[in-house]
PDB file of C-alpha atoms and ligand atoms in Angstrom:
ATOM      1  CA  MET A  26      18.368   9.636   4.897  1.00  0.00           C
ATOM      2  CA  LYS A  27      16.162  10.822   7.772  1.00  0.00           C
ATOM      3  CA  GLN A  28      14.160   8.143   9.569  1.00  0.00           C
ATOM      4  CA  LYS A  29      10.527   8.449   8.501  1.00  0.00           C
ATOM      5  CA  LYS A  30       7.379   7.653  10.401  1.00  0.00           C
ATOM      6  CA  ARG A  31       6.612   4.040   9.613  1.00  0.00           C
ATOM      7  CA  PHE A  32       3.520   3.139   7.604  1.00  0.00           C
ATOM      8  CA  VAL A  33       1.857  -0.193   8.396  1.00  0.00           C
ATOM      9  CA  ALA A  34      -1.286  -1.171   6.530  1.00  0.00           C
ATOM     10  CA  GLY A  35      -3.518  -4.219   6.471  1.00  0.00           C
ATOM     11  CA  ASN A  36      -5.028  -5.125   3.123  1.00  0.00           C
ATOM     12  CA  TRP A  37      -7.982  -7.316   4.049  1.00  0.00           C
ATOM     13  CA  LYS A  38      -8.702  -8.130   0.381  1.00  0.00           C
ATOM     14  CA  MET A  39     -12.071  -9.948   0.031  1.00  0.00           C
ATOM     15  CA  ASN A  40     -12.211 -11.127   3.626  1.00  0.00           C
ATOM     16  CA  GLY A  41     -14.251 -10.242   6.688  1.00  0.00           C
ATOM     17  CA  SER A  42     -17.815  -9.989   7.908  1.00  0.00           C
ATOM     18  CA  LEU A  43     -19.603  -7.512  10.162  1.00  0.00           C
ATOM     19  CA  SER A  44     -18.794  -9.560  13.242  1.00  0.00           C
ATOM     20  CA  GLN A  45     -15.233 -10.506  12.253  1.00  0.00           C
ATOM     21  CA  ASN A  46     -14.418  -6.884  11.430  1.00  0.00           C
ATOM     22  CA  ARG A  47     -15.812  -5.697  14.737  1.00  0.00           C
ATOM     23  CA  ASP A  48     -13.833  -8.257  16.740  1.00  0.00           C
ATOM     24  CA  LEU A  49     -10.607  -7.573  14.865  1.00  0.00           C
ATOM     25  CA  LEU A  50     -10.904  -3.784  15.146  1.00  0.00           C
ATOM     26  CA  ASN A  51     -11.905  -3.838  18.805  1.00  0.00           C
ATOM     27  CA  ALA A  52      -8.783  -5.858  19.545  1.00  0.00           C
ATOM     28  CA  LEU A  53      -6.548  -3.596  17.426  1.00  0.00           C
ATOM     29  CA  ILE A  54      -7.904  -0.388  18.940  1.00  0.00           C
ATOM     30  CA  GLU A  55      -6.566  -1.582  22.285  1.00  0.00           C
ATOM     31  CA  THR A  56      -3.287  -3.047  21.158  1.00  0.00           C
ATOM     32  CA  VAL A  57      -2.068  -0.413  18.709  1.00  0.00           C
ATOM     33  CA  LYS A  58      -3.262   2.703  20.478  1.00  0.00           C
ATOM     34  CA  ASP A  59       0.301   3.728  21.315  1.00  0.00           C
ATOM     35  CA  ALA A  60       1.834   2.759  17.970  1.00  0.00           C
ATOM     36  CA  ASP A  61       4.409   5.192  16.602  1.00  0.00           C
ATOM     37  CA  SER A  62       3.548   4.133  13.052  1.00  0.00           C
ATOM     38  CA  ASP A  63       0.755   5.316  10.799  1.00  0.00           C
ATOM     39  CA  VAL A  64      -1.608   2.337  10.945  1.00  0.00           C
ATOM     40  CA  VAL A  65      -4.218   1.863   8.214  1.00  0.00           C
ATOM     41  CA  VAL A  66      -6.705  -0.877   7.325  1.00  0.00           C
ATOM     42  CA  PHE A  67      -8.119  -1.487   3.862  1.00  0.00           C
ATOM     43  CA  PRO A  68     -11.434  -3.357   4.258  1.00  0.00           C
ATOM     44  CA  PRO A  69     -13.664  -4.398   1.358  1.00  0.00           C
ATOM     45  CA  ALA A  70     -15.564  -1.295   0.211  1.00  0.00           C
ATOM     46  CA  ILE A  71     -18.912  -2.520   1.506  1.00  0.00           C
ATOM     47  CA  TYR A  72     -17.567  -2.444   5.076  1.00  0.00           C
ATOM     48  CA  ILE A  73     -16.008   1.001   4.956  1.00  0.00           C
ATOM     49  CA  GLN A  74     -18.883   2.670   6.743  1.00  0.00           C
ATOM     50  CA  GLN A  75     -18.790   0.083   9.532  1.00  0.00           C
ATOM     51  CA  VAL A  76     -15.009   0.295   9.871  1.00  0.00           C
ATOM     52  CA  ALA A  77     -14.922   4.105   9.732  1.00  0.00           C
ATOM     53  CA  THR A  78     -17.592   4.264  12.454  1.00  0.00           C
ATOM     54  CA  ILE A  79     -15.719   1.870  14.758  1.00  0.00           C
ATOM     55  CA  LEU A  80     -12.424   3.688  14.170  1.00  0.00           C
ATOM     56  CA  ASP A  81     -13.806   7.204  14.508  1.00  0.00           C
ATOM     57  CA  GLY A  82     -11.334   9.243  16.571  1.00  0.00           C
ATOM     58  CA  MET A  83      -8.866   6.339  16.855  1.00  0.00           C
ATOM     59  CA  ASN A  84      -5.295   6.247  15.607  1.00  0.00           C
ATOM     60  CA  ILE A  85      -6.086   3.589  12.988  1.00  0.00           C
ATOM     61  CA  LYS A  86      -7.127   5.060   9.642  1.00  0.00           C
ATOM     62  CA  VAL A  87      -9.288   3.617   6.880  1.00  0.00           C
ATOM     63  CA  GLY A  88      -8.450   3.144   3.246  1.00  0.00           C
ATOM     64  CA  VAL A  89     -10.117   1.626   0.216  1.00  0.00           C
ATOM     65  CA  GLN A  90      -8.650  -1.153  -1.923  1.00  0.00           C
ATOM     66  CA  ASN A  91      -9.571   0.321  -5.296  1.00  0.00           C
ATOM     67  CA  ILE A  92     -11.444   3.195  -6.916  1.00  0.00           C
ATOM     68  CA  SER A  93     -12.587   4.185 -10.373  1.00  0.00           C
ATOM     69  CA  PHE A  94     -10.791   7.037 -12.107  1.00  0.00           C
ATOM     70  CA  GLU A  95     -14.172   8.148 -13.444  1.00  0.00           C
ATOM     71  CA  ALA A  96     -16.102  10.716 -11.429  1.00  0.00           C
ATOM     72  CA  LYS A  97     -19.600   9.253 -11.817  1.00  0.00           C
ATOM     73  CA  GLY A  98     -22.023   7.666 -14.242  1.00  0.00           C
ATOM     74  CA  ALA A  99     -22.643   4.381 -15.992  1.00  0.00           C
ATOM     75  CA  PHE A 100     -19.801   2.273 -14.559  1.00  0.00           C
ATOM     76  CA  THR A 101     -21.553  -0.696 -12.982  1.00  0.00           C
ATOM     77  CA  GLY A 102     -19.820  -2.110  -9.944  1.00  0.00           C
ATOM     78  CA  GLU A 103     -17.361   0.769  -9.560  1.00  0.00           C
ATOM     79  CA  ILE A 104     -17.014   3.303  -6.773  1.00  0.00           C
ATOM     80  CA  SER A 105     -15.738   6.828  -7.147  1.00  0.00           C
ATOM     81  CA  LEU A 106     -13.292   8.867  -5.185  1.00  0.00           C
ATOM     82  CA  SER A 107     -15.935  11.295  -3.933  1.00  0.00           C
ATOM     83  CA  MET A 108     -17.893   8.326  -2.570  1.00  0.00           C
ATOM     84  CA  VAL A 109     -15.000   7.017  -0.519  1.00  0.00           C
ATOM     85  CA  LYS A 110     -14.217  10.556   0.606  1.00  0.00           C
ATOM     86  CA  ASP A 111     -17.782  10.780   1.903  1.00  0.00           C
ATOM     87  CA  PHE A 112     -16.986   7.925   4.278  1.00  0.00           C
ATOM     88  CA  GLY A 113     -13.758   9.374   5.623  1.00  0.00           C
ATOM     89  CA  CYS A 114     -11.214   7.257   3.749  1.00  0.00           C
ATOM     90  CA  ASP A 115      -7.792   8.867   3.797  1.00  0.00           C
ATOM     91  CA  TYR A 116      -5.823   6.286   1.831  1.00  0.00           C
ATOM     92  CA  ILE A 117      -6.397   4.685  -1.557  1.00  0.00           C
ATOM     93  CA  LEU A 118      -4.637   1.527  -2.645  1.00  0.00           C
ATOM     94  CA  ILE A 119      -3.726   1.758  -6.317  1.00  0.00           C
ATOM     95  CA  GLY A 120      -2.377  -0.843  -8.709  1.00  0.00           C
ATOM     96  CA  HIS A 121      -2.277  -3.811  -6.348  1.00  0.00           C
ATOM     97  CA  SER A 122      -0.862  -6.754  -8.305  1.00  0.00           C
ATOM     98  CA  GLU A 123      -4.167  -8.633  -7.925  1.00  0.00           C
ATOM     99  CA  ARG A 124      -5.905  -5.712  -9.660  1.00  0.00           C
ATOM    100  CA  ARG A 125      -3.242  -5.693 -12.359  1.00  0.00           C
ATOM    101  CA  THR A 126      -3.158  -9.445 -12.996  1.00  0.00           C
ATOM    102  CA  LEU A 127      -6.738 -10.567 -12.276  1.00  0.00           C
ATOM    103  CA  TYR A 128      -8.599  -7.497 -13.531  1.00  0.00           C
ATOM    104  CA  GLY A 129      -6.322  -6.237 -16.278  1.00  0.00           C
ATOM    105  CA  GLU A 130      -5.448  -2.924 -14.663  1.00  0.00           C
ATOM    106  CA  THR A 131      -2.771  -1.269 -16.790  1.00  0.00           C
ATOM    107  CA  ASP A 132      -0.049   1.234 -15.969  1.00  0.00           C
ATOM    108  CA  ALA A 133      -2.194   3.826 -17.750  1.00  0.00           C
ATOM    109  CA  ASP A 134      -5.164   3.026 -15.454  1.00  0.00           C
ATOM    110  CA  VAL A 135      -2.878   3.313 -12.441  1.00  0.00           C
ATOM    111  CA  ALA A 136      -1.736   6.754 -13.590  1.00  0.00           C
ATOM    112  CA  LYS A 137      -5.335   7.921 -14.042  1.00  0.00           C
ATOM    113  CA  LYS A 138      -6.243   6.690 -10.560  1.00  0.00           C
ATOM    114  CA  MET A 139      -3.211   8.426  -9.056  1.00  0.00           C
ATOM    115  CA  LYS A 140      -4.319  11.606 -10.753  1.00  0.00           C
ATOM    116  CA  VAL A 141      -7.790  11.672  -9.179  1.00  0.00           C
ATOM    117  CA  VAL A 142      -6.511  10.657  -5.751  1.00  0.00           C
ATOM    118  CA  VAL A 143      -3.835  13.335  -5.721  1.00  0.00           C
ATOM    119  CA  ALA A 144      -6.266  15.968  -6.996  1.00  0.00           C
ATOM    120  CA  ALA A 145      -8.602  15.132  -4.101  1.00  0.00           C
ATOM    121  CA  GLY A 146      -5.797  15.534  -1.556  1.00  0.00           C
ATOM    122  CA  LEU A 147      -5.938  11.916  -0.371  1.00  0.00           C
ATOM    123  CA  THR A 148      -2.950   9.630   0.027  1.00  0.00           C
ATOM    124  CA  PRO A 149      -2.262   7.105  -2.720  1.00  0.00           C
ATOM    125  CA  VAL A 150      -0.594   3.857  -1.752  1.00  0.00           C
ATOM    126  CA  ILE A 151       0.718   2.736  -5.111  1.00  0.00           C
ATOM    127  CA  CYS A 152       1.871  -0.850  -5.538  1.00  0.00           C
ATOM    128  CA  VAL A 153       4.722  -1.896  -7.802  1.00  0.00           C
ATOM    129  CA  GLY A 154       6.493  -5.205  -8.179  1.00  0.00           C
ATOM    130  CA  GLU A 155       7.832  -7.819 -10.519  1.00  0.00           C
ATOM    131  CA  THR A 156       6.692 -11.360 -11.260  1.00  0.00           C
ATOM    132  CA  LEU A 157       8.927 -14.350 -10.576  1.00  0.00           C
ATOM    133  CA  GLU A 158       9.672 -14.704 -14.272  1.00  0.00           C
ATOM    134  CA  GLU A 159      10.708 -11.058 -14.493  1.00  0.00           C
ATOM    135  CA  ARG A 160      12.970 -11.398 -11.446  1.00  0.00           C
ATOM    136  CA  GLU A 161      14.574 -14.561 -12.745  1.00  0.00           C
ATOM    137  CA  SER A 162      15.300 -12.957 -16.092  1.00  0.00           C
ATOM    138  CA  GLY A 163      16.955  -9.971 -14.428  1.00  0.00           C
ATOM    139  CA  LYS A 164      14.190  -7.512 -15.287  1.00  0.00           C
ATOM    140  CA  THR A 165      13.163  -6.421 -11.769  1.00  0.00           C
ATOM    141  CA  GLU A 166      14.538  -2.883 -12.024  1.00  0.00           C
ATOM    142  CA  ASP A 167      13.204  -2.365 -15.555  1.00  0.00           C
ATOM    143  CA  VAL A 168       9.711  -3.390 -14.461  1.00  0.00           C
ATOM    144  CA  ILE A 169       9.695  -1.187 -11.362  1.00  0.00           C
ATOM    145  CA  LYS A 170      11.067   1.756 -13.320  1.00  0.00           C
ATOM    146  CA  ALA A 171       8.419   1.355 -16.024  1.00  0.00           C
ATOM    147  CA  GLN A 172       5.631   1.175 -13.426  1.00  0.00           C
ATOM    148  CA  LEU A 173       6.841   4.378 -11.762  1.00  0.00           C
ATOM    149  CA  THR A 174       7.696   6.348 -14.868  1.00  0.00           C
ATOM    150  CA  SER A 175       4.368   5.598 -16.509  1.00  0.00           C
ATOM    151  CA  VAL A 176       2.789   7.607 -13.677  1.00  0.00           C
ATOM    152  CA  ILE A 177       5.450  10.319 -13.649  1.00  0.00           C
ATOM    153  CA  ASP A 178       5.266  10.792 -17.426  1.00  0.00           C
ATOM    154  CA  GLU A 179       1.505  11.141 -17.263  1.00  0.00           C
ATOM    155  CA  ILE A 180       1.011  13.354 -14.215  1.00  0.00           C
ATOM    156  CA  GLY A 181       4.460  14.442 -13.039  1.00  0.00           C
ATOM    157  CA  ILE A 182       6.703  13.651 -10.091  1.00  0.00           C
ATOM    158  CA  GLU A 183       4.601  15.940  -7.867  1.00  0.00           C
ATOM    159  CA  ALA A 184       2.059  13.116  -7.711  1.00  0.00           C
ATOM    160  CA  PHE A 185       4.432  11.284  -5.355  1.00  0.00           C
ATOM    161  CA  LYS A 186       4.819  14.132  -2.884  1.00  0.00           C
ATOM    162  CA  ASN A 187       2.309  12.676  -0.440  1.00  0.00           C
ATOM    163  CA  ALA A 188       2.368   9.102  -1.719  1.00  0.00           C
ATOM    164  CA  VAL A 189       3.327   5.808  -0.174  1.00  0.00           C
ATOM    165  CA  ILE A 190       4.915   3.283  -2.529  1.00  0.00           C
ATOM    166  CA  ALA A 191       4.460  -0.389  -1.737  1.00  0.00           C
ATOM    167  CA  TYR A 192       7.090  -2.650  -3.237  1.00  0.00           C
ATOM    168  CA  GLU A 193       5.307  -5.963  -3.551  1.00  0.00           C
ATOM    169  CA  PRO A 194       7.103  -8.652  -5.525  1.00  0.00           C
ATOM    170  CA  VAL A 195       4.238 -10.600  -7.064  1.00  0.00           C
ATOM    171  CA  TRP A 196       5.913 -13.935  -6.259  1.00  0.00           C
ATOM    172  CA  ALA A 197       5.887 -13.070  -2.544  1.00  0.00           C
ATOM    173  CA  ILE A 198       2.224 -12.108  -2.212  1.00  0.00           C
ATOM    174  CA  GLY A 199       0.166 -14.674  -0.345  1.00  0.00           C
ATOM    175  CA  THR A 200       2.734 -17.364  -1.094  1.00  0.00           C
ATOM    176  CA  GLY A 201       4.586 -17.487   2.212  1.00  0.00           C
ATOM    177  CA  LYS A 202       7.761 -16.589   0.277  1.00  0.00           C
ATOM    178  CA  THR A 203       9.264 -13.301   1.394  1.00  0.00           C
ATOM    179  CA  ALA A 204      11.924 -11.310  -0.362  1.00  0.00           C
ATOM    180  CA  THR A 205      14.992 -11.364   1.851  1.00  0.00           C
ATOM    181  CA  PRO A 206      15.494  -8.079   3.713  1.00  0.00           C
ATOM    182  CA  GLU A 207      18.511  -7.475   1.449  1.00  0.00           C
ATOM    183  CA  GLU A 208      16.523  -8.098  -1.752  1.00  0.00           C
ATOM    184  CA  ALA A 209      13.736  -5.798  -0.598  1.00  0.00           C
ATOM    185  CA  ASP A 210      16.123  -3.095   0.608  1.00  0.00           C
ATOM    186  CA  GLN A 211      17.924  -3.120  -2.740  1.00  0.00           C
ATOM    187  CA  VAL A 212      14.690  -2.535  -4.675  1.00  0.00           C
ATOM    188  CA  HIS A 213      13.572   0.169  -2.220  1.00  0.00           C
ATOM    189  CA  GLU A 214      16.862   1.951  -2.786  1.00  0.00           C
ATOM    190  CA  PHE A 215      16.346   1.633  -6.524  1.00  0.00           C
ATOM    191  CA  ILE A 216      12.864   3.183  -6.166  1.00  0.00           C
ATOM    192  CA  HIS A 217      14.371   6.156  -4.331  1.00  0.00           C
ATOM    193  CA  CYS A 218      17.059   6.535  -7.007  1.00  0.00           C
ATOM    194  CA  THR A 219      14.423   6.450  -9.741  1.00  0.00           C
ATOM    195  CA  LEU A 220      12.451   9.248  -8.057  1.00  0.00           C
ATOM    196  CA  LYS A 221      15.627  11.197  -7.247  1.00  0.00           C
ATOM    197  CA  ALA A 222      16.378  11.527 -10.927  1.00  0.00           C
ATOM    198  CA  TYR A 223      13.233  13.697 -11.093  1.00  0.00           C
ATOM    199  CA  ASP A 224      13.198  15.387  -7.677  1.00  0.00           C
ATOM    200  CA  ASP A 225      15.527  14.968  -4.699  1.00  0.00           C
ATOM    201  CA  LYS A 226      13.127  16.269  -2.104  1.00  0.00           C
ATOM    202  CA  ILE A 227      10.197  14.169  -3.190  1.00  0.00           C
ATOM    203  CA  SER A 228      12.372  11.074  -3.224  1.00  0.00           C
ATOM    204  CA  ASP A 229      13.360  11.802   0.388  1.00  0.00           C
ATOM    205  CA  LEU A 230       9.755  12.363   1.481  1.00  0.00           C
ATOM    206  CA  VAL A 231       8.206   9.247  -0.034  1.00  0.00           C
ATOM    207  CA  ARG A 232       7.820   6.229   2.192  1.00  0.00           C
ATOM    208  CA  VAL A 233       8.576   2.945   0.477  1.00  0.00           C
ATOM    209  CA  VAL A 234       7.012   0.011   2.288  1.00  0.00           C
ATOM    210  CA  TYR A 235       7.436  -3.688   1.636  1.00  0.00           C
ATOM    211  CA  GLY A 236       4.624  -6.162   1.004  1.00  0.00           C
ATOM    212  CA  GLY A 237       4.765  -9.890   0.417  1.00  0.00           C
ATOM    213  CA  SER A 238       4.108 -12.425   3.183  1.00  0.00           C
ATOM    214  CA  VAL A 239       5.133 -10.071   5.985  1.00  0.00           C
ATOM    215  CA  ASN A 240       4.335 -11.621   9.344  1.00  0.00           C
ATOM    216  CA  ALA A 241       5.157 -11.358  13.035  1.00  0.00           C
ATOM    217  CA  SER A 242       8.266 -13.507  12.605  1.00  0.00           C
ATOM    218  CA  ASN A 243       9.952 -11.781   9.672  1.00  0.00           C
ATOM    219  CA  VAL A 244       8.978  -8.167  10.332  1.00  0.00           C
ATOM    220  CA  ASP A 245      11.918  -7.234  12.549  1.00  0.00           C
ATOM    221  CA  SER A 246      14.529  -8.257   9.998  1.00  0.00           C
ATOM    222  CA  LEU A 247      12.708  -6.361   7.243  1.00  0.00           C
ATOM    223  CA  PHE A 248      12.257  -3.206   9.334  1.00  0.00           C
ATOM    224  CA  ALA A 249      15.933  -3.296  10.302  1.00  0.00           C
ATOM    225  CA  LYS A 250      16.779  -2.243   6.737  1.00  0.00           C
ATOM    226  CA  GLU A 251      17.437   1.417   6.075  1.00  0.00           C
ATOM    227  CA  ASN A 252      15.163   1.770   3.058  1.00  0.00           C
ATOM    228  CA  ILE A 253      12.136  -0.148   4.377  1.00  0.00           C
ATOM    229  CA  ASP A 254       9.670   2.356   5.827  1.00  0.00           C
ATOM    230  CA  GLY A 255       6.890  -0.014   6.786  1.00  0.00           C
ATOM    231  CA  ALA A 256       4.746  -2.822   5.439  1.00  0.00           C
ATOM    232  CA  LEU A 257       1.649  -3.570   3.429  1.00  0.00           C
ATOM    233  CA  VAL A 258       0.295  -6.744   4.964  1.00  0.00           C
ATOM    234  CA  GLY A 259      -2.267  -9.120   3.483  1.00  0.00           C
ATOM    235  CA  GLY A 260      -2.900 -12.448   5.225  1.00  0.00           C
ATOM    236  CA  ALA A 261      -1.312 -11.520   8.539  1.00  0.00           C
ATOM    237  CA  SER A 262      -3.495  -8.421   8.870  1.00  0.00           C
ATOM    238  CA  LEU A 263      -6.607 -10.556   9.420  1.00  0.00           C
ATOM    239  CA  GLU A 264      -5.481 -11.660  12.821  1.00  0.00           C
ATOM    240  CA  ALA A 265      -5.056  -9.140  15.660  1.00  0.00           C
ATOM    241  CA  GLU A 266      -2.018 -10.579  17.405  1.00  0.00           C
ATOM    242  CA  GLY A 267       0.164 -10.821  14.309  1.00  0.00           C
ATOM    243  CA  PHE A 268      -0.867  -7.467  12.883  1.00  0.00           C
ATOM    244  CA  THR A 269      -0.286  -5.811  16.252  1.00  0.00           C
ATOM    245  CA  LYS A 270       3.247  -7.174  16.361  1.00  0.00           C
ATOM    246  CA  ILE A 271       3.900  -5.708  12.911  1.00  0.00           C
ATOM    247  CA  ALA A 272       2.344  -2.351  13.800  1.00  0.00           C
ATOM    248  CA  LEU A 273       4.397  -2.080  16.963  1.00  0.00           C
ATOM    249  CA  ALA A 274       7.682  -3.457  15.543  1.00  0.00           C
TER     250      ALA A 274
HETATM  251  C1  LIG B   3      -0.886  -7.870  -0.190  1.00  0.00           C
HETATM  252  O1  LIG B   3      -1.942  -8.317  -0.556  1.00  0.00           O
HETATM  253  O2  LIG B   3      -0.646  -6.682  -0.405  1.00  0.00           O
HETATM  254  C2  LIG B   3       0.058  -8.753   0.492  1.00  0.00           C
HETATM  255  C3  LIG B   3       1.270  -8.332   0.678  1.00  0.00           C
HETATM  256  O3  LIG B   3      -0.401  -9.994   0.871  1.00  0.00           O
HETATM  257  P1  LIG B   3       0.350 -11.071   1.803  1.00  0.00           P
HETATM  258  O4  LIG B   3       0.881 -10.315   3.014  1.00  0.00           O
HETATM  259  O5  LIG B   3      -0.700 -12.061   2.180  1.00  0.00           O
HETATM  260  O6  LIG B   3       1.450 -11.645   1.006  1.00  0.00           O
END
């Protein structure tokens, strides 16, 4: 398979402040300006305007951690796709495991969100991954397949044409436990095979990135694997030195 441009994203989750964001971004603008990867940050929605302003014209792009699949109306606390588009967001994180487990987001919700993101021409970064219990009972591939096919069945394989898929084993997120490069690579290959059954070309185009306690020390061994096209980084993206190392790896 052809080597793809790496995708490295920082999911800030519910962290940051005006001054912390400014300091972090000012450092990153300097350190990652020559990165060969696509570098993206996902700040909390309330800071998108600040982040987009600081990053205007830079090689670091802005994404949003979640959107509503509704267009507008009486949905208190939600933000719509056209709103985030207004602020120059190019990437939308969909189906992060924290959204699925803490806020009850279902595969059907994920499919609806993919649909609006794709229709708007933005890039979905769709997260899939198994829990520890599912892995230990040998269900990893079944879970990943179900998460992907629920989207494909609803809106078609074309939805993945411009997508990034983040394989994030739930047991590795924020726990300091990382899937071994071999474990991750195996699931990434499985993701490609699953998509290939629908469309060869789309399977080749899609970047599959790994997420789950990626840091400056383990990134090289993960990126050495053929099927790992980048990383979705949580904790380590809040600190400039570590995130820079990942973005430049
Ligand atoms: C994430 O939130 O997507 C993530 C991978 O977090 P962490 O790197 O902290 O495990």
